[in-house]
Amino acid sequence: MNKRMASLTKPQSLIVLLLSALMVIGGCSGGKNAADTAQGNGNGDAAGNAVEINLLSSWSTDTERGSALQDLIDKYNSENTGKVKVNVDINPDWPAYQEKVKTMIAAGQTPDLFNYNFNPNDLSRQQSGALMDFAPYLDDAWKSRFKEEDLQAMTIDGQLTSVPFEKAGVLFYYNKDLFANAGIEEFPKTWDEFFQVCDQLQAQGITPISLMTADDAWHATNALTYLAAGLGGMDVFKVGNSLNTPEMAQAAEYLQKMFQYTTDDALGANYSVSSNHFILGNTAMIIDGPWLIGSLDKEMLDSIGVALGPVFADGQAKEGFMITDTYTPWSAGKQSEPAKADAIADFMKYLTSEDSSKHLTLDGRVLLSSKVDLTQEDLQSSDPVLGQFIEVSNAAPESLIQISRVLKPKAISKLPSLIEGLIFEQLTPQDFAGQLQESNQ
């Protein structure tokens, strides 16, 4: 006992001892929580403040996919109150969003979390050195959520800088009522039959198909992809292969013909204009992904059919082949604070879990890379179009990624104007193929 303690009365000594014990206990307890908060699953920082993750998304909450994503974020934030908070910044203009992310990375302001279109011909994001590596977090449980080939595709230079997320088929939607009005009983299986169907529809005053040339010319480039792949097979756009081929020129010629069967405003139309024509029943067909389903009026769901693309009798593609959108994975900015990196990985594990994947598929109409076990009852409880889309996709014997997702950036930006030049007959199909190859060097 020290001299100061010896000079106190017995009651005073007891009080001091009790206070000292409480301080020791409190100190130990406080130190343990601080360590847990700073390092345990990224749930908070050393000061006990919630880690904030700023997530960029193009999925506006007035869409089914955006609403489903927001539901999951709200649930995660609620379950991690005081530990982690995910904030969302939405830019629904997908092409502008993609460019914004590239600009932010170049400026050293990489977003905490963002999704993007993966392109093996443009690895500028991955090779920027600004992205977080998820490989250290890929334990057996999380790894089992994905196909091995998807993880391999997202691994660049030995680092898993993107988490596989969305990879959807791009299929033909058709209005069965409009088909019936023109005396058409089934979707065409060959391109000769397709153009016969277009003639039948047009003869009844029905515009056959929605197309567009603005922005990324999505619906037109979908058609071009089906045509080129039908002629040249699944390697027609393979990295390193020339695009200046007889198959590409012939595909361009067929695309030129297809524009004879579209709306008057197709030249210069954007995605909204083109898709609305189908949604409102102004056109009989459109080539699009599962996100279109959320825009369909509930009263017309039973009238919508989903089909795989036509083939050429002498083409290189298998009957029933499918084109897909590219991988649309999530990436994260490299973090200096381990707590934040841990929190980002924890959120991504949550977002790709079985329950989250099921919610995004059934309620958001998003087809994912992460595995999800859907029963027939699940599909029937969603809507008839989604069920068709999943069944038709699963039946495809082979697939390839849509053309505008695999070209080099210069060619991607030039493709819409090349299509317009083709339609205005400023370019021949051979010119189209040659200039596309030149811009893809």
mmCIF file of N, CA, C and O in Angstrom, residues 223-276:
data_model
loop_
_atom_site.group_PDB
_atom_site.id
_atom_site.type_symbol
_atom_site.label_atom_id
_atom_site.label_comp_id
_atom_site.label_asym_id
_atom_site.label_seq_id
_atom_site.Cartn_x
_atom_site.Cartn_y
_atom_site.Cartn_z
ATOM 1 N N ALA A 223 -29.717 -6.827 -82.735
ATOM 2 C CA ALA A 223 -30.070 -7.475 -83.998
ATOM 3 C C ALA A 223 -28.818 -7.813 -84.805
ATOM 4 O O ALA A 223 -28.695 -8.916 -85.360
ATOM 5 N N LEU A 224 -27.877 -6.872 -84.867
ATOM 6 C CA LEU A 224 -26.626 -7.100 -85.603
ATOM 7 C C LEU A 224 -25.869 -8.291 -85.026
ATOM 8 O O LEU A 224 -25.306 -9.113 -85.768
ATOM 9 N N THR A 225 -25.862 -8.411 -83.700
ATOM 10 C CA THR A 225 -25.160 -9.523 -83.055
ATOM 11 C C THR A 225 -25.788 -10.856 -83.427
ATOM 12 O O THR A 225 -25.085 -11.820 -83.763
ATOM 13 N N TYR A 226 -27.127 -10.932 -83.364
ATOM 14 C CA TYR A 226 -27.799 -12.182 -83.740
ATOM 15 C C TYR A 226 -27.514 -12.540 -85.202
ATOM 16 O O TYR A 226 -27.277 -13.710 -85.536
ATOM 17 N N LEU A 227 -27.522 -11.532 -86.069
ATOM 18 C CA LEU A 227 -27.276 -11.785 -87.491
ATOM 19 C C LEU A 227 -25.840 -12.257 -87.733
ATOM 20 O O LEU A 227 -25.608 -13.258 -88.421
ATOM 21 N N ALA A 228 -24.872 -11.538 -87.174
ATOM 22 C CA ALA A 228 -23.462 -11.884 -87.397
ATOM 23 C C ALA A 228 -23.112 -13.239 -86.794
ATOM 24 O O ALA A 228 -22.398 -14.049 -87.410
ATOM 25 N N ALA A 229 -23.606 -13.507 -85.590
ATOM 26 C CA ALA A 229 -23.317 -14.785 -84.940
ATOM 27 C C ALA A 229 -24.015 -15.934 -85.655
ATOM 28 O O ALA A 229 -23.467 -17.037 -85.762
ATOM 29 N N GLY A 230 -25.227 -15.670 -86.149
ATOM 30 C CA GLY A 230 -25.938 -16.699 -86.898
ATOM 31 C C GLY A 230 -25.171 -17.125 -88.135
ATOM 32 O O GLY A 230 -25.169 -18.297 -88.519
ATOM 33 N N LEU A 231 -24.474 -16.171 -88.749
ATOM 34 C CA LEU A 231 -23.687 -16.458 -89.948
ATOM 35 C C LEU A 231 -22.297 -17.001 -89.615
ATOM 36 O O LEU A 231 -21.823 -17.948 -90.239
ATOM 37 N N GLY A 232 -21.633 -16.377 -88.634
ATOM 38 C CA GLY A 232 -20.225 -16.682 -88.388
ATOM 39 C C GLY A 232 -19.926 -17.524 -87.160
ATOM 40 O O GLY A 232 -18.770 -17.885 -86.928
ATOM 41 N N GLY A 233 -20.926 -17.814 -86.345
ATOM 42 C CA GLY A 233 -20.694 -18.650 -85.168
ATOM 43 C C GLY A 233 -20.300 -17.853 -83.935
ATOM 44 O O GLY A 233 -20.234 -16.616 -83.946
ATOM 45 N N MET A 234 -20.004 -18.569 -82.855
ATOM 46 C CA MET A 234 -19.795 -17.942 -81.548
ATOM 47 C C MET A 234 -18.454 -17.230 -81.421
ATOM 48 O O MET A 234 -18.249 -16.456 -80.482
ATOM 49 N N ASP A 235 -17.548 -17.425 -82.369
ATOM 50 C CA ASP A 235 -16.250 -16.750 -82.308
ATOM 51 C C ASP A 235 -16.177 -15.541 -83.237
ATOM 52 O O ASP A 235 -15.097 -14.995 -83.473
ATOM 53 N N VAL A 236 -17.312 -15.111 -83.744
ATOM 54 C CA VAL A 236 -17.312 -14.054 -84.752
ATOM 55 C C VAL A 236 -16.730 -12.742 -84.225
ATOM 56 O O VAL A 236 -16.133 -11.978 -84.984
ATOM 57 N N PHE A 237 -16.878 -12.478 -82.906
ATOM 58 C CA PHE A 237 -16.324 -11.252 -82.317
ATOM 59 C C PHE A 237 -15.135 -11.532 -81.404
ATOM 60 O O PHE A 237 -14.737 -10.670 -80.624
ATOM 61 N N LYS A 238 -14.591 -12.722 -81.475
ATOM 62 C CA LYS A 238 -13.505 -13.089 -80.569
ATOM 63 C C LYS A 238 -12.361 -12.091 -80.667
ATOM 64 O O LYS A 238 -11.997 -11.641 -81.760
ATOM 65 N N VAL A 239 -11.810 -11.731 -79.505
ATOM 66 C CA VAL A 239 -10.715 -10.766 -79.461
ATOM 67 C C VAL A 239 -9.574 -11.242 -80.358
ATOM 68 O O VAL A 239 -9.115 -12.379 -80.268
ATOM 69 N N GLY A 240 -9.137 -10.357 -81.248
ATOM 70 C CA GLY A 240 -8.066 -10.696 -82.186
ATOM 71 C C GLY A 240 -8.561 -11.048 -83.569
ATOM 72 O O GLY A 240 -7.805 -10.957 -84.544
ATOM 73 N N ASN A 241 -9.848 -11.449 -83.684
ATOM 74 C CA ASN A 241 -10.413 -11.761 -84.996
ATOM 75 C C ASN A 241 -10.796 -10.484 -85.730
ATOM 76 O O ASN A 241 -11.244 -9.511 -85.120
ATOM 77 N N SER A 242 -10.635 -10.477 -87.028
ATOM 78 C CA SER A 242 -11.027 -9.327 -87.830
ATOM 79 C C SER A 242 -12.548 -9.229 -87.914
ATOM 80 O O SER A 242 -13.254 -10.250 -87.959
ATOM 81 N N LEU A 243 -13.050 -7.996 -87.940
ATOM 82 C CA LEU A 243 -14.479 -7.756 -88.135
ATOM 83 C C LEU A 243 -14.794 -7.478 -89.605
ATOM 84 O O LEU A 243 -15.964 -7.415 -89.984
ATOM 85 N N ASN A 244 -13.767 -7.304 -90.397
ATOM 86 C CA ASN A 244 -13.953 -7.038 -91.819
ATOM 87 C C ASN A 244 -14.024 -8.373 -92.559
ATOM 88 O O ASN A 244 -13.075 -8.807 -93.224
ATOM 89 N N THR A 245 -15.173 -9.018 -92.429
ATOM 90 C CA THR A 245 -15.364 -10.356 -92.978
ATOM 91 C C THR A 245 -16.635 -10.398 -93.824
ATOM 92 O O THR A 245 -17.522 -9.546 -93.679
ATOM 93 N N PRO A 246 -16.763 -11.383 -94.693
ATOM 94 C CA PRO A 246 -18.002 -11.528 -95.469
ATOM 95 C C PRO A 246 -19.227 -11.700 -94.564
ATOM 96 O O PRO A 246 -20.312 -11.200 -94.876
ATOM 97 N N GLU A 247 -19.041 -12.386 -93.426
ATOM 98 C CA GLU A 247 -20.163 -12.595 -92.505
ATOM 99 C C GLU A 247 -20.641 -11.276 -91.906
ATOM 100 O O GLU A 247 -21.851 -11.034 -91.796
ATOM 101 N N MET A 248 -19.712 -10.403 -91.525
ATOM 102 C CA MET A 248 -20.104 -9.115 -90.955
ATOM 103 C C MET A 248 -20.774 -8.238 -92.006
ATOM 104 O O MET A 248 -21.768 -7.551 -91.730
ATOM 105 N N ALA A 249 -20.243 -8.243 -93.207
ATOM 106 C CA ALA A 249 -20.854 -7.454 -94.276
ATOM 107 C C ALA A 249 -22.264 -7.960 -94.583
ATOM 108 O O ALA A 249 -23.195 -7.164 -94.789
ATOM 109 N N GLN A 250 -22.439 -9.264 -94.587
ATOM 110 C CA GLN A 250 -23.761 -9.830 -94.855
ATOM 111 C C GLN A 250 -24.729 -9.507 -93.712
ATOM 112 O O GLN A 250 -25.901 -9.199 -93.940
ATOM 113 N N ALA A 251 -24.222 -9.542 -92.475
ATOM 114 C CA ALA A 251 -25.053 -9.175 -91.316
ATOM 115 C C ALA A 251 -25.506 -7.726 -91.418
ATOM 116 O O ALA A 251 -26.655 -7.386 -91.115
ATOM 117 N N ALA A 252 -24.587 -6.852 -91.867
ATOM 118 C CA ALA A 252 -24.929 -5.436 -92.038
ATOM 119 C C ALA A 252 -26.005 -5.265 -93.111
ATOM 120 O O ALA A 252 -26.906 -4.421 -92.976
ATOM 121 N N GLU A 253 -25.925 -6.079 -94.139
ATOM 122 C CA GLU A 253 -26.936 -6.004 -95.208
ATOM 123 C C GLU A 253 -28.315 -6.406 -94.673
ATOM 124 O O GLU A 253 -29.327 -5.768 -94.979
ATOM 125 N N TYR A 254 -28.351 -7.442 -93.852
ATOM 126 C CA TYR A 254 -29.622 -7.867 -93.257
ATOM 127 C C TYR A 254 -30.144 -6.811 -92.264
ATOM 128 O O TYR A 254 -31.347 -6.576 -92.171
ATOM 129 N N LEU A 255 -29.236 -6.179 -91.518
ATOM 130 C CA LEU A 255 -29.660 -5.127 -90.593
ATOM 131 C C LEU A 255 -30.271 -3.952 -91.352
ATOM 132 O O LEU A 255 -31.280 -3.370 -90.930
ATOM 133 N N GLN A 256 -29.650 -3.622 -92.472
ATOM 134 C CA GLN A 256 -30.184 -2.567 -93.336
ATOM 135 C C GLN A 256 -31.619 -2.902 -93.755
ATOM 136 O O GLN A 256 -32.516 -2.043 -93.732
ATOM 137 N N LYS A 257 -31.848 -4.144 -94.096
ATOM 138 C CA LYS A 257 -33.190 -4.591 -94.481
ATOM 139 C C LYS A 257 -34.155 -4.521 -93.301
ATOM 140 O O LYS A 257 -35.323 -4.145 -93.452
ATOM 141 N N MET A 258 -33.669 -4.859 -92.113
ATOM 142 C CA MET A 258 -34.541 -4.873 -90.936
ATOM 143 C C MET A 258 -35.100 -3.490 -90.629
ATOM 144 O O MET A 258 -36.222 -3.356 -90.114
ATOM 145 N N PHE A 259 -34.328 -2.456 -90.927
ATOM 146 C CA PHE A 259 -34.796 -1.100 -90.659
ATOM 147 C C PHE A 259 -35.984 -0.708 -91.554
ATOM 148 O O PHE A 259 -36.617 0.316 -91.317
ATOM 149 N N GLN A 260 -36.285 -1.510 -92.551
ATOM 150 C CA GLN A 260 -37.486 -1.280 -93.356
ATOM 151 C C GLN A 260 -38.748 -1.679 -92.591
ATOM 152 O O GLN A 260 -39.854 -1.346 -93.005
ATOM 153 N N TYR A 261 -38.552 -2.371 -91.457
ATOM 154 C CA TYR A 261 -39.689 -2.898 -90.705
ATOM 155 C C TYR A 261 -39.805 -2.292 -89.314
ATOM 156 O O TYR A 261 -40.419 -2.876 -88.427
ATOM 157 N N THR A 262 -39.230 -1.127 -89.120
ATOM 158 C CA THR A 262 -39.265 -0.517 -87.799
ATOM 159 C C THR A 262 -40.049 0.796 -87.829
ATOM 160 O O THR A 262 -40.636 1.165 -88.851
ATOM 161 N N THR A 263 -40.053 1.507 -86.735
ATOM 162 C CA THR A 263 -40.820 2.746 -86.616
ATOM 163 C C THR A 263 -40.141 3.884 -87.374
ATOM 164 O O THR A 263 -38.935 3.857 -87.617
ATOM 165 N N ASP A 264 -40.922 4.910 -87.705
ATOM 166 C CA ASP A 264 -40.389 6.041 -88.466
ATOM 167 C C ASP A 264 -39.336 6.820 -87.688
ATOM 168 O O ASP A 264 -38.488 7.485 -88.289
ATOM 169 N N ASP A 265 -39.401 6.745 -86.349
ATOM 170 C CA ASP A 265 -38.465 7.523 -85.528
ATOM 171 C C ASP A 265 -37.275 6.709 -85.036
ATOM 172 O O ASP A 265 -36.541 7.137 -84.149
ATOM 173 N N ALA A 266 -37.069 5.532 -85.607
ATOM 174 C CA ALA A 266 -35.975 4.662 -85.145
ATOM 175 C C ALA A 266 -34.615 5.323 -85.306
ATOM 176 O O ALA A 266 -33.743 5.202 -84.443
ATOM 177 N N LEU A 267 -34.427 6.024 -86.434
ATOM 178 C CA LEU A 267 -33.173 6.744 -86.634
ATOM 179 C C LEU A 267 -33.131 7.929 -85.672
ATOM 180 O O LEU A 267 -33.948 8.846 -85.775
ATOM 181 N N GLY A 268 -32.222 7.877 -84.720
ATOM 182 C CA GLY A 268 -32.127 8.923 -83.702
ATOM 183 C C GLY A 268 -32.864 8.602 -82.423
ATOM 184 O O GLY A 268 -32.731 9.333 -81.442
ATOM 185 N N ALA A 269 -33.622 7.512 -82.401
ATOM 186 C CA ALA A 269 -34.356 7.147 -81.189
ATOM 187 C C ALA A 269 -33.411 6.567 -80.140
ATOM 188 O O ALA A 269 -32.425 5.902 -80.475
ATOM 189 N N ASN A 270 -33.715 6.824 -78.864
ATOM 190 C CA ASN A 270 -32.936 6.239 -77.781
ATOM 191 C C ASN A 270 -33.672 5.036 -77.200
ATOM 192 O O ASN A 270 -34.739 4.637 -77.702
ATOM 193 N N TYR A 271 -33.130 4.482 -76.138
ATOM 194 C CA TYR A 271 -33.703 3.261 -75.561
ATOM 195 C C TYR A 271 -35.140 3.481 -75.095
ATOM 196 O O TYR A 271 -36.016 2.640 -75.315
ATOM 197 N N SER A 272 -35.389 4.595 -74.454
ATOM 198 C CA SER A 272 -36.722 4.867 -73.932
ATOM 199 C C SER A 272 -37.769 4.892 -75.041
ATOM 200 O O SER A 272 -38.840 4.293 -74.929
ATOM 201 N N VAL A 273 -37.456 5.578 -76.130
ATOM 202 C CA VAL A 273 -38.393 5.675 -77.254
ATOM 203 C C VAL A 273 -38.634 4.302 -77.870
ATOM 204 O O VAL A 273 -39.773 3.884 -78.101
ATOM 205 N N SER A 274 -37.553 3.578 -78.124
ATOM 206 C CA SER A 274 -37.650 2.280 -78.778
ATOM 207 C C SER A 274 -38.409 1.263 -77.924
ATOM 208 O O SER A 274 -39.308 0.570 -78.410
ATOM 209 N N SER A 275 -38.058 1.173 -76.648
ATOM 210 C CA SER A 275 -38.727 0.202 -75.783
ATOM 211 C C SER A 275 -40.184 0.563 -75.541
ATOM 212 O O SER A 275 -41.056 -0.324 -75.467
ATOM 213 N N ASN A 276 -40.491 1.859 -75.438
ATOM 214 C CA ASN A 276 -41.876 2.266 -75.222
ATOM 215 C C ASN A 276 -42.776 1.883 -76.386
ATOM 216 O O ASN A 276 -43.971 1.612 -76.189
#
